[in-house]
Amino acid sequence: MSSAPARLRSLLARPGCHLMPCCFDPLSARLVEASGFPVTFASGFSVAAAHGLPDTGLLSYGEMEHAMRRITGSLKAVPCIGDGDTGYGNA
């Protein structure tokens, strides 16, 4: 089996639009995968909302990294695109 980055590159090289439901935690990522979608993504908004927070940069870089590691670690075959969020540089 090829790596997740290789599968993502192959998918994005195909013409057309590609549906990729958003996930926000390991369970939602596994549900996307079980539903047969070839790719998923996680955004700063989705992770913040799952924590009951507005998307105003209240989550730290470490919290976002932890969420992405848990999400990608839960997937077996589907690549996940992670939103880099807003930079974490200032208030």
PDB file of N, CA and C in Angstrom:
ATOM      1  N   MET A   1       0.850  -1.181   0.000  1.00  0.00           N
ATOM      2  CA  MET A   1       0.000   0.000   0.000  1.00  0.00           C
ATOM      3  C   MET A   1       0.894   1.242   0.000  1.00  0.00           C
ATOM      4  N   SER A   2       0.505   2.237  -0.747  1.00  0.00           N
ATOM      5  CA  SER A   2       1.284   3.469  -0.834  1.00  0.00           C
ATOM      6  C   SER A   2       1.026   4.347   0.395  1.00  0.00           C
ATOM      7  N   SER A   3       1.889   5.320   0.583  1.00  0.00           N
ATOM      8  CA  SER A   3       1.767   6.216   1.731  1.00  0.00           C
ATOM      9  C   SER A   3       0.589   7.173   1.544  1.00  0.00           C
ATOM     10  N   ALA A   4       0.145   7.752   2.649  1.00  0.00           N
ATOM     11  CA  ALA A   4      -0.959   8.720   2.582  1.00  0.00           C
ATOM     12  C   ALA A   4      -0.610   9.903   1.680  1.00  0.00           C
ATOM     13  N   PRO A   5       0.621  10.475   1.763  1.00  0.00           N
ATOM     14  CA  PRO A   5       0.948  11.576   0.850  1.00  0.00           C
ATOM     15  C   PRO A   5       0.900  11.155  -0.618  1.00  0.00           C
ATOM     16  N   ALA A   6       1.348   9.944  -0.922  1.00  0.00           N
ATOM     17  CA  ALA A   6       1.307   9.463  -2.305  1.00  0.00           C
ATOM     18  C   ALA A   6      -0.134   9.286  -2.770  1.00  0.00           C
ATOM     19  N   ARG A   7      -1.004   8.776  -1.893  1.00  0.00           N
ATOM     20  CA  ARG A   7      -2.418   8.621  -2.259  1.00  0.00           C
ATOM     21  C   ARG A   7      -3.062   9.986  -2.480  1.00  0.00           C
ATOM     22  N   LEU A   8      -2.707  10.962  -1.648  1.00  0.00           N
ATOM     23  CA  LEU A   8      -3.258  12.309  -1.814  1.00  0.00           C
ATOM     24  C   LEU A   8      -2.794  12.932  -3.121  1.00  0.00           C
ATOM     25  N   ARG A   9      -1.506  12.811  -3.428  1.00  0.00           N
ATOM     26  CA  ARG A   9      -0.997  13.363  -4.698  1.00  0.00           C
ATOM     27  C   ARG A   9      -1.689  12.724  -5.887  1.00  0.00           C
ATOM     28  N   SER A  10      -1.891  11.422  -5.838  1.00  0.00           N
ATOM     29  CA  SER A  10      -2.561  10.704  -6.924  1.00  0.00           C
ATOM     30  C   SER A  10      -4.000  11.195  -7.089  1.00  0.00           C
ATOM     31  N   LEU A  11      -4.697  11.363  -5.978  1.00  0.00           N
ATOM     32  CA  LEU A  11      -6.072  11.844  -6.028  1.00  0.00           C
ATOM     33  C   LEU A  11      -6.139  13.251  -6.606  1.00  0.00           C
ATOM     34  N   LEU A  12      -5.266  14.135  -6.132  1.00  0.00           N
ATOM     35  CA  LEU A  12      -5.303  15.527  -6.596  1.00  0.00           C
ATOM     36  C   LEU A  12      -4.837  15.680  -8.040  1.00  0.00           C
ATOM     37  N   ALA A  13      -4.120  14.697  -8.562  1.00  0.00           N
ATOM     38  CA  ALA A  13      -3.681  14.744  -9.961  1.00  0.00           C
ATOM     39  C   ALA A  13      -4.827  14.422 -10.917  1.00  0.00           C
ATOM     40  N   ARG A  14      -5.881  13.805 -10.407  1.00  0.00           N
ATOM     41  CA  ARG A  14      -7.045  13.498 -11.241  1.00  0.00           C
ATOM     42  C   ARG A  14      -7.859  14.767 -11.480  1.00  0.00           C
ATOM     43  N   PRO A  15      -8.396  14.918 -12.684  1.00  0.00           N
ATOM     44  CA  PRO A  15      -9.199  16.120 -12.959  1.00  0.00           C
ATOM     45  C   PRO A  15     -10.520  16.100 -12.198  1.00  0.00           C
ATOM     46  N   GLY A  16     -11.074  17.278 -12.022  1.00  0.00           N
ATOM     47  CA  GLY A  16     -12.386  17.407 -11.414  1.00  0.00           C
ATOM     48  C   GLY A  16     -12.333  17.803  -9.955  1.00  0.00           C
ATOM     49  N   CYS A  17     -13.514  17.926  -9.380  1.00  0.00           N
ATOM     50  CA  CYS A  17     -13.653  18.262  -7.964  1.00  0.00           C
ATOM     51  C   CYS A  17     -13.623  16.988  -7.145  1.00  0.00           C
ATOM     52  N   HIS A  18     -13.124  17.087  -5.943  1.00  0.00           N
ATOM     53  CA  HIS A  18     -13.019  15.934  -5.061  1.00  0.00           C
ATOM     54  C   HIS A  18     -13.710  16.245  -3.738  1.00  0.00           C
ATOM     55  N   LEU A  19     -14.706  15.443  -3.402  1.00  0.00           N
ATOM     56  CA  LEU A  19     -15.396  15.626  -2.132  1.00  0.00           C
ATOM     57  C   LEU A  19     -14.497  15.174  -0.996  1.00  0.00           C
ATOM     58  N   MET A  20     -14.371  16.011   0.014  1.00  0.00           N
ATOM     59  CA  MET A  20     -13.592  15.648   1.184  1.00  0.00           C
ATOM     60  C   MET A  20     -14.277  16.206   2.421  1.00  0.00           C
ATOM     61  N   PRO A  21     -15.092  15.383   3.056  1.00  0.00           N
ATOM     62  CA  PRO A  21     -15.762  15.851   4.260  1.00  0.00           C
ATOM     63  C   PRO A  21     -14.760  16.245   5.342  1.00  0.00           C
ATOM     64  N   CYS A  22     -15.137  17.217   6.125  1.00  0.00           N
ATOM     65  CA  CYS A  22     -14.288  17.689   7.218  1.00  0.00           C
ATOM     66  C   CYS A  22     -14.446  16.774   8.424  1.00  0.00           C
ATOM     67  N   CYS A  23     -13.359  16.591   9.157  1.00  0.00           N
ATOM     68  CA  CYS A  23     -13.407  15.863  10.423  1.00  0.00           C
ATOM     69  C   CYS A  23     -12.856  16.771  11.514  1.00  0.00           C
ATOM     70  N   PHE A  24     -13.129  16.412  12.764  1.00  0.00           N
ATOM     71  CA  PHE A  24     -12.688  17.272  13.859  1.00  0.00           C
ATOM     72  C   PHE A  24     -12.088  16.490  15.011  1.00  0.00           C
ATOM     73  N   ASP A  25     -12.177  15.173  14.957  1.00  0.00           N
ATOM     74  CA  ASP A  25     -11.588  14.313  15.985  1.00  0.00           C
ATOM     75  C   ASP A  25     -11.392  12.924  15.385  1.00  0.00           C
ATOM     76  N   PRO A  26     -10.767  12.002  16.112  1.00  0.00           N
ATOM     77  CA  PRO A  26     -10.528  10.675  15.544  1.00  0.00           C
ATOM     78  C   PRO A  26     -11.797   9.938  15.125  1.00  0.00           C
ATOM     79  N   LEU A  27     -12.873  10.065  15.898  1.00  0.00           N
ATOM     80  CA  LEU A  27     -14.109   9.371  15.539  1.00  0.00           C
ATOM     81  C   LEU A  27     -14.681   9.896  14.232  1.00  0.00           C
ATOM     82  N   SER A  28     -14.757  11.198  14.079  1.00  0.00           N
ATOM     83  CA  SER A  28     -15.311  11.740  12.831  1.00  0.00           C
ATOM     84  C   SER A  28     -14.415  11.393  11.646  1.00  0.00           C
ATOM     85  N   ALA A  29     -13.099  11.335  11.864  1.00  0.00           N
ATOM     86  CA  ALA A  29     -12.189  10.930  10.788  1.00  0.00           C
ATOM     87  C   ALA A  29     -12.451   9.489  10.377  1.00  0.00           C
ATOM     88  N   ARG A  30     -12.647   8.616  11.349  1.00  0.00           N
ATOM     89  CA  ARG A  30     -12.927   7.203  11.039  1.00  0.00           C
ATOM     90  C   ARG A  30     -14.271   7.059  10.338  1.00  0.00           C
ATOM     91  N   LEU A  31     -15.255   7.891  10.689  1.00  0.00           N
ATOM     92  CA  LEU A  31     -16.553   7.841  10.020  1.00  0.00           C
ATOM     93  C   LEU A  31     -16.440   8.262   8.564  1.00  0.00           C
ATOM     94  N   VAL A  32     -15.631   9.290   8.287  1.00  0.00           N
ATOM     95  CA  VAL A  32     -15.386   9.703   6.900  1.00  0.00           C
ATOM     96  C   VAL A  32     -14.754   8.541   6.142  1.00  0.00           C
ATOM     97  N   GLU A  33     -13.755   7.926   6.740  1.00  0.00           N
ATOM     98  CA  GLU A  33     -13.060   6.804   6.101  1.00  0.00           C
ATOM     99  C   GLU A  33     -14.014   5.630   5.869  1.00  0.00           C
ATOM    100  N   ALA A  34     -14.822   5.280   6.867  1.00  0.00           N
ATOM    101  CA  ALA A  34     -15.757   4.164   6.755  1.00  0.00           C
ATOM    102  C   ALA A  34     -16.842   4.427   5.718  1.00  0.00           C
ATOM    103  N   SER A  35     -17.117   5.697   5.461  1.00  0.00           N
ATOM    104  CA  SER A  35     -18.147   6.056   4.467  1.00  0.00           C
ATOM    105  C   SER A  35     -17.634   5.949   3.036  1.00  0.00           C
ATOM    106  N   GLY A  36     -16.334   5.703   2.879  1.00  0.00           N
ATOM    107  CA  GLY A  36     -15.791   5.484   1.543  1.00  0.00           C
ATOM    108  C   GLY A  36     -15.202   6.700   0.859  1.00  0.00           C
ATOM    109  N   PHE A  37     -15.093   7.806   1.556  1.00  0.00           N
ATOM    110  CA  PHE A  37     -14.479   8.984   0.938  1.00  0.00           C
ATOM    111  C   PHE A  37     -12.976   8.764   0.828  1.00  0.00           C
ATOM    112  N   PRO A  38     -12.362   9.247  -0.259  1.00  0.00           N
ATOM    113  CA  PRO A  38     -10.935   8.987  -0.469  1.00  0.00           C
ATOM    114  C   PRO A  38     -10.006   9.923   0.294  1.00  0.00           C
ATOM    115  N   VAL A  39     -10.540  10.987   0.879  1.00  0.00           N
ATOM    116  CA  VAL A  39      -9.716  11.971   1.583  1.00  0.00           C
ATOM    117  C   VAL A  39     -10.600  12.729   2.568  1.00  0.00           C
ATOM    118  N   THR A  40      -9.995  13.257   3.617  1.00  0.00           N
ATOM    119  CA  THR A  40     -10.701  14.113   4.565  1.00  0.00           C
ATOM    120  C   THR A  40      -9.810  15.310   4.880  1.00  0.00           C
ATOM    121  N   PHE A  41     -10.346  16.273   5.591  1.00  0.00           N
ATOM    122  CA  PHE A  41      -9.530  17.397   6.033  1.00  0.00           C
ATOM    123  C   PHE A  41     -10.003  17.841   7.406  1.00  0.00           C
ATOM    124  N   ALA A  42      -9.123  18.473   8.124  1.00  0.00           N
ATOM    125  CA  ALA A  42      -9.451  19.038   9.428  1.00  0.00           C
ATOM    126  C   ALA A  42      -9.047  20.503   9.407  1.00  0.00           C
ATOM    127  N   SER A  43      -9.906  21.343   9.929  1.00  0.00           N
ATOM    128  CA  SER A  43      -9.635  22.782   9.909  1.00  0.00           C
ATOM    129  C   SER A  43      -9.552  23.316  11.330  1.00  0.00           C
ATOM    130  N   GLY A  44      -8.997  24.497  11.448  1.00  0.00           N
ATOM    131  CA  GLY A  44      -8.947  25.159  12.739  1.00  0.00           C
ATOM    132  C   GLY A  44     -10.337  25.371  13.304  1.00  0.00           C
ATOM    133  N   PHE A  45     -11.283  25.730  12.439  1.00  0.00           N
ATOM    134  CA  PHE A  45     -12.652  25.925  12.904  1.00  0.00           C
ATOM    135  C   PHE A  45     -13.225  24.632  13.456  1.00  0.00           C
ATOM    136  N   SER A  46     -13.065  23.521  12.723  1.00  0.00           N
ATOM    137  CA  SER A  46     -13.688  22.271  13.156  1.00  0.00           C
ATOM    138  C   SER A  46     -13.123  21.795  14.493  1.00  0.00           C
ATOM    139  N   VAL A  47     -11.820  21.911  14.667  1.00  0.00           N
ATOM    140  CA  VAL A  47     -11.200  21.479  15.929  1.00  0.00           C
ATOM    141  C   VAL A  47     -11.616  22.413  17.061  1.00  0.00           C
ATOM    142  N   ALA A  48     -11.631  23.723  16.818  1.00  0.00           N
ATOM    143  CA  ALA A  48     -12.062  24.675  17.845  1.00  0.00           C
ATOM    144  C   ALA A  48     -13.519  24.422  18.235  1.00  0.00           C
ATOM    145  N   ALA A  49     -14.378  24.236  17.250  1.00  0.00           N
ATOM    146  CA  ALA A  49     -15.795  24.001  17.523  1.00  0.00           C
ATOM    147  C   ALA A  49     -15.998  22.722  18.331  1.00  0.00           C
ATOM    148  N   ALA A  50     -15.198  21.693  18.053  1.00  0.00           N
ATOM    149  CA  ALA A  50     -15.294  20.448  18.808  1.00  0.00           C
ATOM    150  C   ALA A  50     -14.911  20.646  20.271  1.00  0.00           C
ATOM    151  N   HIS A  51     -14.132  21.693  20.550  1.00  0.00           N
ATOM    152  CA  HIS A  51     -13.763  22.041  21.917  1.00  0.00           C
ATOM    153  C   HIS A  51     -14.720  23.081  22.512  1.00  0.00           C
ATOM    154  N   GLY A  52     -15.769  23.439  21.776  1.00  0.00           N
ATOM    155  CA  GLY A  52     -16.726  24.425  22.259  1.00  0.00           C
ATOM    156  C   GLY A  52     -16.224  25.843  22.193  1.00  0.00           C
ATOM    157  N   LEU A  53     -15.245  26.090  21.311  1.00  0.00           N
ATOM    158  CA  LEU A  53     -14.636  27.418  21.203  1.00  0.00           C
ATOM    159  C   LEU A  53     -14.943  28.049  19.852  1.00  0.00           C
ATOM    160  N   PRO A  54     -14.984  29.376  19.788  1.00  0.00           N
ATOM    161  CA  PRO A  54     -15.131  30.039  18.491  1.00  0.00           C
ATOM    162  C   PRO A  54     -13.812  29.957  17.721  1.00  0.00           C
ATOM    163  N   ASP A  55     -13.895  30.171  16.427  1.00  0.00           N
ATOM    164  CA  ASP A  55     -12.689  30.127  15.589  1.00  0.00           C
ATOM    165  C   ASP A  55     -11.993  31.478  15.629  1.00  0.00           C
ATOM    166  N   THR A  56     -11.429  31.805  16.774  1.00  0.00           N
ATOM    167  CA  THR A  56     -10.769  33.096  16.948  1.00  0.00           C
ATOM    168  C   THR A  56      -9.325  32.937  17.420  1.00  0.00           C
ATOM    169  N   GLY A  57      -8.721  31.799  17.152  1.00  0.00           N
ATOM    170  CA  GLY A  57      -7.329  31.582  17.507  1.00  0.00           C
ATOM    171  C   GLY A  57      -7.102  31.275  18.977  1.00  0.00           C
ATOM    172  N   LEU A  58      -8.111  30.764  19.666  1.00  0.00           N
ATOM    173  CA  LEU A  58      -7.963  30.467  21.087  1.00  0.00           C
ATOM    174  C   LEU A  58      -7.193  29.174  21.354  1.00  0.00           C
ATOM    175  N   LEU A  59      -7.164  28.263  20.366  1.00  0.00           N
ATOM    176  CA  LEU A  59      -6.386  27.032  20.537  1.00  0.00           C
ATOM    177  C   LEU A  59      -4.922  27.305  20.217  1.00  0.00           C
ATOM    178  N   SER A  60      -4.044  26.721  20.998  1.00  0.00           N
ATOM    179  CA  SER A  60      -2.615  26.914  20.769  1.00  0.00           C
ATOM    180  C   SER A  60      -2.117  25.995  19.657  1.00  0.00           C
ATOM    181  N   TYR A  61      -0.910  26.286  19.215  1.00  0.00           N
ATOM    182  CA  TYR A  61      -0.256  25.423  18.223  1.00  0.00           C
ATOM    183  C   TYR A  61      -0.174  23.986  18.742  1.00  0.00           C
ATOM    184  N   GLY A  62       0.210  23.820  19.998  1.00  0.00           N
ATOM    185  CA  GLY A  62       0.329  22.489  20.583  1.00  0.00           C
ATOM    186  C   GLY A  62      -0.991  21.748  20.614  1.00  0.00           C
ATOM    187  N   GLU A  63      -2.074  22.453  20.929  1.00  0.00           N
ATOM    188  CA  GLU A  63      -3.399  21.824  20.942  1.00  0.00           C
ATOM    189  C   GLU A  63      -3.818  21.398  19.544  1.00  0.00           C
ATOM    190  N   MET A  64      -3.541  22.239  18.558  1.00  0.00           N
ATOM    191  CA  MET A  64      -3.872  21.870  17.169  1.00  0.00           C
ATOM    192  C   MET A  64      -3.012  20.694  16.706  1.00  0.00           C
ATOM    193  N   GLU A  65      -1.735  20.727  17.041  1.00  0.00           N
ATOM    194  CA  GLU A  65      -0.860  19.617  16.659  1.00  0.00           C
ATOM    195  C   GLU A  65      -1.342  18.312  17.291  1.00  0.00           C
ATOM    196  N   HIS A  66      -1.710  18.357  18.551  1.00  0.00           N
ATOM    197  CA  HIS A  66      -2.197  17.168  19.241  1.00  0.00           C
ATOM    198  C   HIS A  66      -3.462  16.637  18.560  1.00  0.00           C
ATOM    199  N   ALA A  67      -4.370  17.530  18.225  1.00  0.00           N
ATOM    200  CA  ALA A  67      -5.604  17.116  17.547  1.00  0.00           C
ATOM    201  C   ALA A  67      -5.289  16.463  16.203  1.00  0.00           C
ATOM    202  N   MET A  68      -4.370  17.055  15.446  1.00  0.00           N
ATOM    203  CA  MET A  68      -4.040  16.492  14.126  1.00  0.00           C
ATOM    204  C   MET A  68      -3.337  15.145  14.261  1.00  0.00           C
ATOM    205  N   ARG A  69      -2.491  14.983  15.250  1.00  0.00           N
ATOM    206  CA  ARG A  69      -1.831  13.681  15.456  1.00  0.00           C
ATOM    207  C   ARG A  69      -2.849  12.611  15.811  1.00  0.00           C
ATOM    208  N   ARG A  70      -3.834  12.960  16.632  1.00  0.00           N
ATOM    209  CA  ARG A  70      -4.875  11.994  16.991  1.00  0.00           C
ATOM    210  C   ARG A  70      -5.730  11.651  15.775  1.00  0.00           C
ATOM    211  N   ILE A  71      -6.081  12.654  14.981  1.00  0.00           N
ATOM    212  CA  ILE A  71      -6.906  12.424  13.792  1.00  0.00           C
ATOM    213  C   ILE A  71      -6.164  11.550  12.790  1.00  0.00           C
ATOM    214  N   THR A  72      -4.960  11.949  12.420  1.00  0.00           N
ATOM    215  CA  THR A  72      -4.232  11.181  11.405  1.00  0.00           C
ATOM    216  C   THR A  72      -3.839   9.809  11.921  1.00  0.00           C
ATOM    217  N   GLY A  73      -3.595   9.688  13.204  1.00  0.00           N
ATOM    218  CA  GLY A  73      -3.265   8.386  13.774  1.00  0.00           C
ATOM    219  C   GLY A  73      -4.428   7.418  13.774  1.00  0.00           C
ATOM    220  N   SER A  74      -5.638   7.927  13.683  1.00  0.00           N
ATOM    221  CA  SER A  74      -6.818   7.065  13.684  1.00  0.00           C
ATOM    222  C   SER A  74      -7.154   6.525  12.295  1.00  0.00           C
ATOM    223  N   LEU A  75      -6.596   7.131  11.264  1.00  0.00           N
ATOM    224  CA  LEU A  75      -6.920   6.730   9.887  1.00  0.00           C
ATOM    225  C   LEU A  75      -6.036   5.585   9.430  1.00  0.00           C
ATOM    226  N   LYS A  76      -6.630   4.660   8.697  1.00  0.00           N
ATOM    227  CA  LYS A  76      -5.877   3.514   8.202  1.00  0.00           C
ATOM    228  C   LYS A  76      -5.440   3.687   6.760  1.00  0.00           C
ATOM    229  N   ALA A  77      -6.301   4.266   5.930  1.00  0.00           N
ATOM    230  CA  ALA A  77      -5.985   4.317   4.501  1.00  0.00           C
ATOM    231  C   ALA A  77      -6.270   5.658   3.845  1.00  0.00           C
ATOM    232  N   VAL A  78      -6.935   6.544   4.538  1.00  0.00           N
ATOM    233  CA  VAL A  78      -7.369   7.806   3.939  1.00  0.00           C
ATOM    234  C   VAL A  78      -6.430   8.933   4.359  1.00  0.00           C
ATOM    235  N   PRO A  79      -5.912   9.710   3.412  1.00  0.00           N
ATOM    236  CA  PRO A  79      -5.094  10.859   3.799  1.00  0.00           C
ATOM    237  C   PRO A  79      -5.958  11.974   4.383  1.00  0.00           C
ATOM    238  N   CYS A  80      -5.339  12.799   5.188  1.00  0.00           N
ATOM    239  CA  CYS A  80      -6.037  13.921   5.821  1.00  0.00           C
ATOM    240  C   CYS A  80      -5.253  15.197   5.530  1.00  0.00           C
ATOM    241  N   ILE A  81      -5.941  16.188   5.016  1.00  0.00           N
ATOM    242  CA  ILE A  81      -5.334  17.504   4.807  1.00  0.00           C
ATOM    243  C   ILE A  81      -5.583  18.312   6.066  1.00  0.00           C
ATOM    244  N   GLY A  82      -4.541  18.905   6.611  1.00  0.00           N
ATOM    245  CA  GLY A  82      -4.674  19.718   7.823  1.00  0.00           C
ATOM    246  C   GLY A  82      -4.532  21.193   7.493  1.00  0.00           C
ATOM    247  N   ASP A  83      -5.491  21.978   7.952  1.00  0.00           N
ATOM    248  CA  ASP A  83      -5.447  23.425   7.784  1.00  0.00           C
ATOM    249  C   ASP A  83      -4.365  23.982   8.706  1.00  0.00           C
ATOM    250  N   GLY A  84      -3.443  24.747   8.162  1.00  0.00           N
ATOM    251  CA  GLY A  84      -2.353  25.300   8.947  1.00  0.00           C
ATOM    252  C   GLY A  84      -2.780  26.393   9.909  1.00  0.00           C
ATOM    253  N   ASP A  85      -4.014  26.787   9.881  1.00  0.00           N
ATOM    254  CA  ASP A  85      -4.597  27.802  10.742  1.00  0.00           C
ATOM    255  C   ASP A  85      -3.946  29.146  10.506  1.00  0.00           C
ATOM    256  N   THR A  86      -3.863  30.000  11.506  1.00  0.00           N
ATOM    257  CA  THR A  86      -3.536  31.402  11.255  1.00  0.00           C
ATOM    258  C   THR A  86      -2.148  31.847  11.681  1.00  0.00           C
ATOM    259  N   GLY A  87      -1.287  30.962  12.064  1.00  0.00           N
ATOM    260  CA  GLY A  87       0.082  31.338  12.319  1.00  0.00           C
ATOM    261  C   GLY A  87       0.518  31.455  13.759  1.00  0.00           C
ATOM    262  N   TYR A  88      -0.397  31.655  14.704  1.00  0.00           N
ATOM    263  CA  TYR A  88      -0.089  31.665  16.125  1.00  0.00           C
ATOM    264  C   TYR A  88       0.940  32.713  16.529  1.00  0.00           C
ATOM    265  N   GLY A  89       0.964  33.834  15.818  1.00  0.00           N
ATOM    266  CA  GLY A  89       2.014  34.799  16.091  1.00  0.00           C
ATOM    267  C   GLY A  89       1.652  35.932  17.019  1.00  0.00           C
ATOM    268  N   ASN A  90       0.379  36.277  17.147  1.00  0.00           N
ATOM    269  CA  ASN A  90       0.034  37.425  17.979  1.00  0.00           C
ATOM    270  C   ASN A  90      -1.391  37.263  18.509  1.00  0.00           C
ATOM    271  N   ALA A  91      -1.822  38.215  19.284  1.00  0.00           N
ATOM    272  CA  ALA A  91      -3.164  38.155  19.860  1.00  0.00           C
ATOM    273  C   ALA A  91      -4.213  38.320  18.781  1.00  0.00           C
TER     274      ALA A  91
END
